[in-house]
Short mmCIF file of C-alpha atoms in Angstrom, two decimals:
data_model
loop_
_atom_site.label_atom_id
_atom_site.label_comp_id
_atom_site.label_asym_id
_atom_site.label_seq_id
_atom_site.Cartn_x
_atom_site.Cartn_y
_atom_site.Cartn_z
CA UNK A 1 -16.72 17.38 12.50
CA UNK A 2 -17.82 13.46 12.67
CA UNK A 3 -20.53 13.04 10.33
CA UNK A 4 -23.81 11.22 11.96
CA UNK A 5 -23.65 8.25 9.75
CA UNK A 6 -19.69 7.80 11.29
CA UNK A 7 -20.85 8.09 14.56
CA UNK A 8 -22.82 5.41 14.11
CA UNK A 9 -21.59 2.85 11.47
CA UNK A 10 -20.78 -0.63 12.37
CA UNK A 11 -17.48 0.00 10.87
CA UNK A 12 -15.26 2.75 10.75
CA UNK A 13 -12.23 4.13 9.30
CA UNK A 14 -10.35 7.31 10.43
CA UNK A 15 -7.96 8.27 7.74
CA UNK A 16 -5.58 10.94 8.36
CA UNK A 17 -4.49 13.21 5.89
CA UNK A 18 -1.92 15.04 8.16
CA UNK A 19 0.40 12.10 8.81
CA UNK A 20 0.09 10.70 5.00
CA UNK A 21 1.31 14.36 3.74
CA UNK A 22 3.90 13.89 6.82
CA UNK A 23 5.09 10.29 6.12
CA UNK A 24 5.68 11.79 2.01
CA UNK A 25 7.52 14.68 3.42
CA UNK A 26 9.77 12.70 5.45
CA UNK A 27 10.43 10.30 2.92
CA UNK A 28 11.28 13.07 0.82
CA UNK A 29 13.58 14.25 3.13
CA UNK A 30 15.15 10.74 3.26
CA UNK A 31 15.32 10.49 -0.52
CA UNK A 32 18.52 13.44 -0.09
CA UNK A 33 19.24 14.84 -3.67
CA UNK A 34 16.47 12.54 -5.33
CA UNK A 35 13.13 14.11 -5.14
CA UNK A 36 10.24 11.61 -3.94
CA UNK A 37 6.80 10.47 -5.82
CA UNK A 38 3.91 8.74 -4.00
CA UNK A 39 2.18 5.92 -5.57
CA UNK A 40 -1.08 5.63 -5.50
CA UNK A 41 -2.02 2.39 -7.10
CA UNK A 42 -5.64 0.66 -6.15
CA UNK A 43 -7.26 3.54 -5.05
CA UNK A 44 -4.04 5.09 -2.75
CA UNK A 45 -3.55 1.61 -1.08
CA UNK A 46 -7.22 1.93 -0.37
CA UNK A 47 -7.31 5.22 1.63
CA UNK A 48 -9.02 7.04 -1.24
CA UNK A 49 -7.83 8.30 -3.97
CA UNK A 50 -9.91 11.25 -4.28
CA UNK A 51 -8.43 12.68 -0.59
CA UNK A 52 -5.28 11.14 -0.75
CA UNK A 53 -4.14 12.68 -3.87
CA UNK A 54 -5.00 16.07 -3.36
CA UNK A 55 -3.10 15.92 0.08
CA UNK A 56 0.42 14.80 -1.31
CA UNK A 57 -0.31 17.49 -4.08
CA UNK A 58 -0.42 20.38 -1.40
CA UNK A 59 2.62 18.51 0.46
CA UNK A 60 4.47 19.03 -2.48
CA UNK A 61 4.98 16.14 -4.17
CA UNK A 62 5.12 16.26 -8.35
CA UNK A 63 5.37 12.69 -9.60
CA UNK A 64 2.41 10.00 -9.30
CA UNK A 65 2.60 6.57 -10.20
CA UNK A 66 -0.40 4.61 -10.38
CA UNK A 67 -1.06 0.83 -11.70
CA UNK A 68 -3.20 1.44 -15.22
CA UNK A 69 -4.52 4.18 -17.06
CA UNK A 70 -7.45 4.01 -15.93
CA UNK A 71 -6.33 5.16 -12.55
CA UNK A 72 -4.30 7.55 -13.96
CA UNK A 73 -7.29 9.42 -15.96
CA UNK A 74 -9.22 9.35 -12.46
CA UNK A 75 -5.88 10.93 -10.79
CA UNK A 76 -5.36 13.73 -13.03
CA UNK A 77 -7.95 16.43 -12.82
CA UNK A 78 -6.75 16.16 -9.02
CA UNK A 79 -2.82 16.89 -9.73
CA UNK A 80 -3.21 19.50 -12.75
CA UNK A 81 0.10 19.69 -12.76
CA UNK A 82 1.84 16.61 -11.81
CA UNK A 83 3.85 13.98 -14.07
CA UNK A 84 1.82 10.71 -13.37
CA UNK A 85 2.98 7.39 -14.54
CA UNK A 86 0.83 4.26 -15.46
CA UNK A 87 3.09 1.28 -14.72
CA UNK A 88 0.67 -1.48 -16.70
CA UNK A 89 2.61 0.52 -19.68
CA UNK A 90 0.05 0.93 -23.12
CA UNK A 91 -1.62 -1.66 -24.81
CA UNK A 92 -3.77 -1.10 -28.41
CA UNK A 93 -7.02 0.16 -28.07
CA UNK A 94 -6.43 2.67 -24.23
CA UNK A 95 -3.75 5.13 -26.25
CA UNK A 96 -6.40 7.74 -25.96
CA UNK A 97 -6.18 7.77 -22.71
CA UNK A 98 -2.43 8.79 -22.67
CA UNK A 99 -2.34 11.47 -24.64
CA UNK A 100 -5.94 12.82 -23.79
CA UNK A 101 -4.97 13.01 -20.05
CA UNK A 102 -1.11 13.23 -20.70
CA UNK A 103 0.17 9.97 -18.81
CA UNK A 104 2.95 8.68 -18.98
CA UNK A 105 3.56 5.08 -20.06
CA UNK A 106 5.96 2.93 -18.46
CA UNK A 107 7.73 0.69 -21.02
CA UNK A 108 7.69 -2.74 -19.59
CA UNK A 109 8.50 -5.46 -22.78
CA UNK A 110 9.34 -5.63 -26.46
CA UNK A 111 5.98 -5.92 -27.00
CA UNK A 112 4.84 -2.64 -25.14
CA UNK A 113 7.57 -0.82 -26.81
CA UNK A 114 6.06 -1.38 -30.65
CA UNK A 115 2.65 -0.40 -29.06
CA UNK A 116 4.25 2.85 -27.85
CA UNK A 117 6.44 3.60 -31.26
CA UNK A 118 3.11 3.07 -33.25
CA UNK A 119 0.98 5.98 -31.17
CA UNK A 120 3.89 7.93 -31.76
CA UNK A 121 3.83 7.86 -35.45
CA UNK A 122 0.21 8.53 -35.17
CA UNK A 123 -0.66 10.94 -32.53
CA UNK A 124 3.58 12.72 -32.45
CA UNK A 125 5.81 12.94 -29.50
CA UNK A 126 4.56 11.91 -25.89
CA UNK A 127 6.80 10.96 -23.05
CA UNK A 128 7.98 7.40 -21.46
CA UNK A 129 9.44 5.47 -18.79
CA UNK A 130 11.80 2.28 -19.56
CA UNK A 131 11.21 -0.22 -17.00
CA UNK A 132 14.33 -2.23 -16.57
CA UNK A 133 14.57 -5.87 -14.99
CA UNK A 134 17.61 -5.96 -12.97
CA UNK A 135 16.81 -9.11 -10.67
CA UNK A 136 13.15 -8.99 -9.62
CA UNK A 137 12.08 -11.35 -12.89
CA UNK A 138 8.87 -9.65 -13.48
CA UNK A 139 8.73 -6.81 -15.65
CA UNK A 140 11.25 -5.02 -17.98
CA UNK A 141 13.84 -5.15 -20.45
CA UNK A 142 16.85 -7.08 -19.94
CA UNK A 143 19.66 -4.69 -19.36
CA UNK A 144 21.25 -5.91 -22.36
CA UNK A 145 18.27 -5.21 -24.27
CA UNK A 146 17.67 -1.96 -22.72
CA UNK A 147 21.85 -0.75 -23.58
CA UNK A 148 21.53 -2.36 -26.75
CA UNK A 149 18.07 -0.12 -27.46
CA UNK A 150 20.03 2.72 -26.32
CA UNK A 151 22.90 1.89 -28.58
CA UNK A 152 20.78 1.37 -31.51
CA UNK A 153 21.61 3.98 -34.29
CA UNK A 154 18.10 3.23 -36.03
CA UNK A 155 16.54 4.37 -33.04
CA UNK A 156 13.90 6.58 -33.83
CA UNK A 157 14.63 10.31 -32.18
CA UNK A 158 10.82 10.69 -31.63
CA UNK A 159 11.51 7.99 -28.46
CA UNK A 160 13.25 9.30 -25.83
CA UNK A 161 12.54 8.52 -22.68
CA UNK A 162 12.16 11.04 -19.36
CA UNK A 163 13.04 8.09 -16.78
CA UNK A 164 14.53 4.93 -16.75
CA UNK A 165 13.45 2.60 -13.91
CA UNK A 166 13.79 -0.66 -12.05
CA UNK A 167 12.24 -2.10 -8.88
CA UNK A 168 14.04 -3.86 -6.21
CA UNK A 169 12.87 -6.95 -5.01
CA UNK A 170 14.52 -7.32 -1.03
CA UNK A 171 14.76 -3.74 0.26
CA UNK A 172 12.75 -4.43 2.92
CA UNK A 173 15.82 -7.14 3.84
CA UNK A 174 18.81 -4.84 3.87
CA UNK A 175 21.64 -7.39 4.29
CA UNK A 176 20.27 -9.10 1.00
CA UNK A 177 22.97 -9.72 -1.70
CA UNK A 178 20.24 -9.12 -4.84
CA UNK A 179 20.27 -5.37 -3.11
CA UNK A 180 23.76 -5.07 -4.25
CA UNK A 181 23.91 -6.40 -7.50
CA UNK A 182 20.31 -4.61 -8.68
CA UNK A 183 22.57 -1.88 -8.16
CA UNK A 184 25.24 -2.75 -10.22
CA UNK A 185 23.13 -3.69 -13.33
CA UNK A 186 21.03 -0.67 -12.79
CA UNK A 187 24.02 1.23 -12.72
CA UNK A 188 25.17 -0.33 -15.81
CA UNK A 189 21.81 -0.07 -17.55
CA UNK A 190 21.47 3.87 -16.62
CA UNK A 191 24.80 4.54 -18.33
CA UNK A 192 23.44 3.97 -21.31
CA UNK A 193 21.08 6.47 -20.96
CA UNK A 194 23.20 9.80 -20.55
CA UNK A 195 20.91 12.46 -19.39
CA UNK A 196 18.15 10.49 -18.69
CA UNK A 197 16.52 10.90 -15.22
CA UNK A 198 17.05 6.82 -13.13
CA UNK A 199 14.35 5.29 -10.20
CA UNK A 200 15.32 2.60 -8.48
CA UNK A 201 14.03 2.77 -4.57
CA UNK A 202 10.50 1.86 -3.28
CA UNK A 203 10.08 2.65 -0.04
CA UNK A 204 12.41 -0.01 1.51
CA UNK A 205 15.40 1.29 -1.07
CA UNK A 206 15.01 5.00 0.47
CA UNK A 207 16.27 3.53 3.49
CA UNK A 208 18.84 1.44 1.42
CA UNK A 209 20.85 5.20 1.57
CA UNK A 210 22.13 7.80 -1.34
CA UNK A 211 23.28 4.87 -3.55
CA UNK A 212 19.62 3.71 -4.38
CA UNK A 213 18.16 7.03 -4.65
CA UNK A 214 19.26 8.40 -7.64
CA UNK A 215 16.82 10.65 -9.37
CA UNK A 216 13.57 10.10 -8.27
CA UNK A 217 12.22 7.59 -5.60
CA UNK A 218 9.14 5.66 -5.83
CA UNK A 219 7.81 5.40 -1.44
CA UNK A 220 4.69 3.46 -1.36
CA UNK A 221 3.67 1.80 1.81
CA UNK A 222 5.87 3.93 4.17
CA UNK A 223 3.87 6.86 3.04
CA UNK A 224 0.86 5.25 4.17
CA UNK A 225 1.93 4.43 7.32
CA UNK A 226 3.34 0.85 6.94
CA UNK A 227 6.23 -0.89 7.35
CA UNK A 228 9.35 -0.99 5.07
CA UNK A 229 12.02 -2.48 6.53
CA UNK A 230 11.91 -6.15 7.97
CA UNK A 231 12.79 -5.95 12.34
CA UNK A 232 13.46 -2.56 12.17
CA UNK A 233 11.24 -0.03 14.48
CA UNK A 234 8.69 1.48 11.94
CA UNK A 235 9.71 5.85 11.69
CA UNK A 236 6.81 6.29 10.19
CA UNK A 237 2.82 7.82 11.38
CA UNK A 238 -0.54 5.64 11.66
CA UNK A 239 -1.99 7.09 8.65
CA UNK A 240 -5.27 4.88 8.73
CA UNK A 241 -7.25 3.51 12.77
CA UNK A 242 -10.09 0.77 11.95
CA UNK A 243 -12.78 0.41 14.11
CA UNK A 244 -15.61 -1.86 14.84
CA UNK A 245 -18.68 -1.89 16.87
CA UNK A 246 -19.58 -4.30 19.63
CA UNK A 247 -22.64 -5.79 19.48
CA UNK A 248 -22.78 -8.24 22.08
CA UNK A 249 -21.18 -8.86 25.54
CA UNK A 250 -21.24 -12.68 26.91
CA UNK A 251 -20.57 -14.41 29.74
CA UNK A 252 -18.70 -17.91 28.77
CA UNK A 253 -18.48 -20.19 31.78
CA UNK A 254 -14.98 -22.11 32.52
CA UNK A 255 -15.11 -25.14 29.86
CA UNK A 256 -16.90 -23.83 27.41
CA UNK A 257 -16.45 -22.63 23.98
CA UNK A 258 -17.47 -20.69 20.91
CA UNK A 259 -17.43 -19.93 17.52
CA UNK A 260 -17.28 -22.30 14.16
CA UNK A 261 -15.83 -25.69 15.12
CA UNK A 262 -16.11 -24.70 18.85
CA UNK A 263 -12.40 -23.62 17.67
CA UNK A 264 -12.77 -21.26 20.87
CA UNK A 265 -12.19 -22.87 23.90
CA UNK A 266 -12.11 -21.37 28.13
CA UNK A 267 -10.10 -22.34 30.62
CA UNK A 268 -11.66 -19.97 32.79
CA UNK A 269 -15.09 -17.66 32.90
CA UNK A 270 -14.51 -15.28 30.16
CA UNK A 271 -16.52 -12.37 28.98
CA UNK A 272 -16.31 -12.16 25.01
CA UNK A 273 -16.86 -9.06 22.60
CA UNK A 274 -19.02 -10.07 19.52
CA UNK A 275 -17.82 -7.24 17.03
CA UNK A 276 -19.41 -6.10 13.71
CA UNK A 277 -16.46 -7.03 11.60
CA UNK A 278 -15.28 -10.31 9.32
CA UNK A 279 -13.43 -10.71 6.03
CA UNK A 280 -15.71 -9.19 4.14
CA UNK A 281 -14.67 -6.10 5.46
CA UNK A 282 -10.83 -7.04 4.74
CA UNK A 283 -10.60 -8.07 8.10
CA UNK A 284 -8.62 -11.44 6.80
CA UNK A 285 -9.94 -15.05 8.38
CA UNK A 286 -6.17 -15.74 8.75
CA UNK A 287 -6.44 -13.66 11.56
CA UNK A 288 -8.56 -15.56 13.75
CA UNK A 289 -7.53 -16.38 17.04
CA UNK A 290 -8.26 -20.52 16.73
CA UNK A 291 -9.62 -22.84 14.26
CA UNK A 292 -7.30 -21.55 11.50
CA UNK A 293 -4.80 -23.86 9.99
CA UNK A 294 -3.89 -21.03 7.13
CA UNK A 295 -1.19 -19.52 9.74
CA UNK A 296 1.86 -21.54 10.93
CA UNK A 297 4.03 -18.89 11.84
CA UNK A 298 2.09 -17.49 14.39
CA UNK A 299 1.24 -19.22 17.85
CA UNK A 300 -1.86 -16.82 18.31
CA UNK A 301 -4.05 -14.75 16.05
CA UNK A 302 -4.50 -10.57 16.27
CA UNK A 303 -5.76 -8.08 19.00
CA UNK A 304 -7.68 -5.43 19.04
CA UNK A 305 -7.14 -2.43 21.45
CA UNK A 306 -10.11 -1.54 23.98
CA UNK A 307 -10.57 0.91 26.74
CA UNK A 308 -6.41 1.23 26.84
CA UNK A 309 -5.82 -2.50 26.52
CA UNK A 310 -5.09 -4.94 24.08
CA UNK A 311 -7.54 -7.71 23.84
CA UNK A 312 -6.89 -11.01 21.96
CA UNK A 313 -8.97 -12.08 19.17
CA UNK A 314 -10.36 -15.36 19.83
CA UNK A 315 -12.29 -18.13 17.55
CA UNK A 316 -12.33 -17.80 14.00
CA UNK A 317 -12.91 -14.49 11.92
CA UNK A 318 -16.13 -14.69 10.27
CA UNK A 319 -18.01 -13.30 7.13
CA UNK A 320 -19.11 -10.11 9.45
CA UNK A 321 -18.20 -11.11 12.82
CA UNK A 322 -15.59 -11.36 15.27
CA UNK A 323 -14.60 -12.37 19.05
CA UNK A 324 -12.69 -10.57 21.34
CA UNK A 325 -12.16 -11.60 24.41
CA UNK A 326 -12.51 -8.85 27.12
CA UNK A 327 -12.33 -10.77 30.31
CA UNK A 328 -9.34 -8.84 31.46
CA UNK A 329 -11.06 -5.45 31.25
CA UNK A 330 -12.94 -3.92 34.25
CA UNK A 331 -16.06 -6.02 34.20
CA UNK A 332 -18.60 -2.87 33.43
CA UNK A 333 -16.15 -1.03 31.37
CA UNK A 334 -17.04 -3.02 28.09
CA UNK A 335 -20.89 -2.40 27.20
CA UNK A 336 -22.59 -3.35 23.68
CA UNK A 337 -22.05 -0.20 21.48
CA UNK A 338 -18.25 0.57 22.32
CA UNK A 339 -15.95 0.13 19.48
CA UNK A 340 -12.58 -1.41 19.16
CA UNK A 341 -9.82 -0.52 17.51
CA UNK A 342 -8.54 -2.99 14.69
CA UNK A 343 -5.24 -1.33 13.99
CA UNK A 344 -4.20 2.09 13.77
CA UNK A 345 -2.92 4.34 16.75
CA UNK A 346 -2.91 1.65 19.20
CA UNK A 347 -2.13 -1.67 17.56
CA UNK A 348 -0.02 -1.24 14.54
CA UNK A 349 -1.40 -2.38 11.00
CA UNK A 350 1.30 -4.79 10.55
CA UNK A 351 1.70 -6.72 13.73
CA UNK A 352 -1.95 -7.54 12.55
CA UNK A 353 -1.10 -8.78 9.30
CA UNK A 354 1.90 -10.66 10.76
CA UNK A 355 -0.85 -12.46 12.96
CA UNK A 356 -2.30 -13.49 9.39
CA UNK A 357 0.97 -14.01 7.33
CA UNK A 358 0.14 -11.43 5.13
CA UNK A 359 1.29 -8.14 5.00
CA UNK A 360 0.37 -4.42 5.62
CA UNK A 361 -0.48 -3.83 1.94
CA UNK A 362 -2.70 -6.43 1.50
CA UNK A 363 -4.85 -5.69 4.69
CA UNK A 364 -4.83 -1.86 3.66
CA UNK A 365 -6.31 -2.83 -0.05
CA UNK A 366 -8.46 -5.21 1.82
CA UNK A 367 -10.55 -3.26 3.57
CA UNK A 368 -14.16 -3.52 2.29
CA UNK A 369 -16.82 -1.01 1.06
CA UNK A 370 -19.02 -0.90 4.67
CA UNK A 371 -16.54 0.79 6.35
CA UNK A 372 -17.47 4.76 6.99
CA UNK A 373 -14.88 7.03 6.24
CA UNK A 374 -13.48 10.16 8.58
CA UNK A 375 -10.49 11.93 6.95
CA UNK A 376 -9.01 14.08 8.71
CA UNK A 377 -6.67 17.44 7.74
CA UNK A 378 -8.78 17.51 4.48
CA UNK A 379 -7.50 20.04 1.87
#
């Protein structure tokens, strides 16, 4: 049931729960032999952690990764029983945290390693991850460090990992040659660890196929609805529909213009939407329809979707406001009050961040704290 304050809130987010326990389910279907986690880093991509979590609990899935361990102490009274990784690894001073709400540390440098062998011969035997770098230049051991660790007869037997890992950094470009050969030095690098459970695939490498999948797979954006594959057709559901109210409808005569730097300009009489939304809601400035010299790629700036039509933003996004214009639309059909879809069922999140040259991650994080929230298939 939609909550009063929803019904009317300048801006609104329907989140739903169904189609991000669907999207995990097919991308564990995808990841074959491998059994999937989710990732849930800043706050489940900004969805809510507190919904999102319990959700791809119930859906089944048993492995959580999440940025820092502070995340992962607010994750686990809601996955009791669920492995959940911090990938910031441990540093001196948040140990507690590990072993009072049994995380699980990724490994991610020399330096991280000490950190973890000291809580061990402190606090006894906890579990770890050994992040490997096999191309992406950005965290990990060397593979040559990481075979050499694992050849090391003074290794202590207290440190044994339960996963080795790396992260790709082109899945989402299939044909890319670094695909391949993170694959071979993974490969190489997992050898040395007989026994040991391997990740390599974020979302894009699920969709890399059976070689990339090994153990477990790591889907993050796909399971929130977004894409992971460059110019491919997006398989998976709208998890998240933003919406925004009108507050104004205007008449703009033929010559005429609007917005900051009159960076809106008519060829023709236009009616325009003023709508309740700007970057401070995440709604990025680089989306604007004019004005905007931040994109280069793009000819024209982002739509909306209104009364079954796309309209084109116009002008430049503002702190809380934007312009659509609605000319097109039956001239009573658009009325002060009506909202319009950002993205979500209608206009797909990342054909908006294209607009921007961003991407679907960043406008999901984005999206600020005046939004009112509707979830939908709640557990």
């Amino acid at each position: 049931m939609l909550s009063s304050e929803f019904l009317s809130a300048s801006n609104r987010l329907t989140i739903d729960l169904n189609a991000l326990a669907d999207n995990w389910r097919s991308m564990n279907a995808r990841s074959g032999k491998a059994r999937a986690a989710a990732v849930l880093k800043a706050d489940a991509y900004g969805l809510g952690i507190d919904e999102a979590a319990p959700a791809l609990y119930a859906a089944g899935a048993r492995d959580f990764f999440v940025a820092n361990a502070e995340e992962g102490a607010d994750l686990r009274p809601l996955v009791p029983e669920a492995r959940i990784y911090i990938l910031a690894g441990m540093w001196p001073g948040n140990e507690p945290l590990f072993f009072d709400n049994d995380l699980v540390p990724v490994i991610n440098s020399e330096e991280q390693l000490a950190v973890f062998m000291s809580a061990l011969s402190e606090r006894g035997d906890h579990p770890c991850v050994l992040h490997i770098d096999t191309g992406m230049n950005r965290l990990g051991l060397s593979v040559e460090e990481a075979v050499a660790l694992a050849n090391d007869p003074a290794r202590p037997a207290s440190f044994s990992p339960v996963l080795i890992m790396s992260h790709l950094a082109c899945a989402d470009d299939p044909g890319n040659p670094l695909n391949d050969y993170q694959l071979r030095r993974f490969r190489e690098a997992s050898a040395a660890f007989e026994g040991v459970d391997a990740s390599l695939a974020n979302s894009g490498g699920v969709f890399l196929g059976a070689d990339y999948h090994f153990d477990l797979t790591r889907p993050g954006i796909a399971v929130y609805g977004g894409e992971a594959v460059n110019d491919v057709a997006n398989p998976m559901k709208p998890v998240v529909t933003a919406e925004a109210r009108i507050i104004q409808v205007r008449t703009i005569a033929s010559g005429g213009h609007a917005s900051y730097g009159a960076s809106a300009r008519f060829n023709r009489d236009s009616r325009i939407a003023t709508v309740a939304v700007g970057y401070a809601d995440g709604y990025h400035r680089s989306v604007s329809g004019g004005g905007v010299t931040l994109r280069q790629a793009t000819p024209s700036g982002a739509f909306g979707f209104l009364h079954g039509q796309k309209v084109p933003h116009v002008g430049r996004v503002t702190m809380d406001l934007s312009l659509f214009d609605v000319t097109d639309l039956p001239e009573n059909a658009v009325r002060a009050g009506d909202y319009i879809e950002l993205f979500g069922r209608h206009i797909a999140l990342d054909d908006v961040a294209r607009a921007g040259g961003t991407i679907g991650y960043e406008m999901l994080t984005s999206l600020g704290h005046r939004y009112e929230r509707h979830y939908v298939g709640a557990v």
